[in-house]
C-alpha positions as CSV (number, residue, x, y, z in Angstrom):
1,X,22.6,20.6,-15.1
2,X,25.6,18.9,-13.5
3,X,24.9,20.6,-10.1
4,X,21.3,19.3,-10.0
5,X,22.3,15.8,-11.0
6,X,25.1,15.8,-8.4
7,X,22.6,17.0,-5.7
8,X,20.2,14.2,-6.7
9,X,23.0,11.6,-6.7
10,X,24.1,12.7,-3.2
11,X,20.5,12.7,-1.9
12,X,19.9,9.2,-3.4
13,X,23.2,7.9,-1.9
14,X,22.4,9.2,1.5
15,X,18.9,7.7,1.3
16,X,20.2,4.3,0.1
17,X,22.8,4.3,2.9
18,X,20.1,5.1,5.4
19,X,17.8,2.3,4.1
20,X,20.6,-0.2,4.3
21,X,22.1,0.7,7.7
22,X,19.1,1.9,9.8
23,X,17.4,-0.4,12.2
24,X,14.7,2.1,13.2
25,X,11.7,2.0,10.9
26,X,11.1,5.8,11.1
27,X,14.7,6.3,9.9
28,X,14.1,3.9,7.0
29,X,10.9,5.8,6.0
30,X,12.9,9.1,6.1
31,X,15.6,7.6,3.9
32,X,13.0,6.5,1.4
33,X,11.7,10.1,1.3
34,X,15.2,11.3,0.4
35,X,15.4,8.8,-2.4
36,X,12.0,9.9,-3.7
37,X,13.2,13.5,-3.6
38,X,16.3,12.6,-5.6
39,X,14.1,11.0,-8.2
40,X,11.9,14.1,-8.3
41,X,15.0,16.4,-8.8
42,X,16.2,14.2,-11.6
43,X,12.9,14.3,-13.5
44,X,12.5,18.1,-13.2
45,X,16.2,18.6,-14.2
46,X,15.9,16.4,-17.3
47,X,12.7,18.1,-18.3
48,X,14.2,21.6,-17.9
49,X,17.4,20.8,-19.9
50,X,16.3,18.1,-22.4
51,X,12.7,18.6,-23.2
52,X,11.8,22.1,-22.3
53,X,8.5,22.2,-24.2
54,X,6.9,19.1,-22.6
55,X,5.6,18.9,-19.1
56,X,6.4,15.3,-18.6
57,X,9.0,15.8,-16.0
58,X,6.8,18.0,-13.9
59,X,4.0,15.4,-14.2
60,X,6.3,12.7,-13.0
61,X,7.4,14.9,-10.2
62,X,3.9,15.4,-9.0
63,X,3.2,11.7,-9.3
64,X,6.3,10.9,-7.2
65,X,5.2,13.5,-4.5
66,X,1.8,11.8,-4.4
67,X,3.4,8.3,-4.1
68,X,5.7,9.6,-1.4
69,X,2.8,11.0,0.6
70,X,0.9,7.7,0.3
71,X,4.0,5.8,1.3
72,X,4.5,8.0,4.3
73,X,0.9,7.5,5.4
74,X,0.9,3.7,5.0
75,X,4.3,3.4,6.5
76,X,3.5,5.4,9.6
77,X,0.3,3.5,10.0
78,X,2.3,0.2,9.9
79,X,4.8,1.7,12.4
80,X,2.1,2.6,14.8
81,X,0.5,-0.9,14.5
82,X,3.9,-2.5,15.1
83,X,4.6,-0.3,18.0
84,X,1.3,-1.2,19.7
85,X,1.9,-4.9,19.3
86,X,5.7,-5.2,20.1
87,X,6.4,-1.9,22.0
88,X,9.3,-1.1,19.7
89,X,10.0,-0.2,16.1
90,X,13.4,-1.8,15.5
91,X,13.5,-4.0,12.5
92,X,15.1,-6.8,14.5
93,X,11.7,-7.3,16.2
94,X,10.0,-8.1,13.0
95,X,11.3,-11.6,12.8
96,X,8.1,-12.6,14.5
97,X,6.3,-11.7,11.2
98,X,8.3,-14.3,9.2
99,X,6.6,-17.7,8.4
């Protein structure tokens, strides 16, 4: 169990580091996917070792995969829209969107 949790912690840490330090929007989306994958690994691990009879962990994992897919679709659509309007996807260019 420790190996799975360590892998999830490392994935989540790499994803969090990427979200905080990246300026490219595609990199931020990829880092978010890493964080979703870490959460999925945690749910499946706890379900396997703690509650082996229930399928709650797998159900949450499927839910997270669906949410991650929806997030990717919406995020990429926003990135394409931003690229069309400002010819770049760096987060520094988004200051125009502030009130």
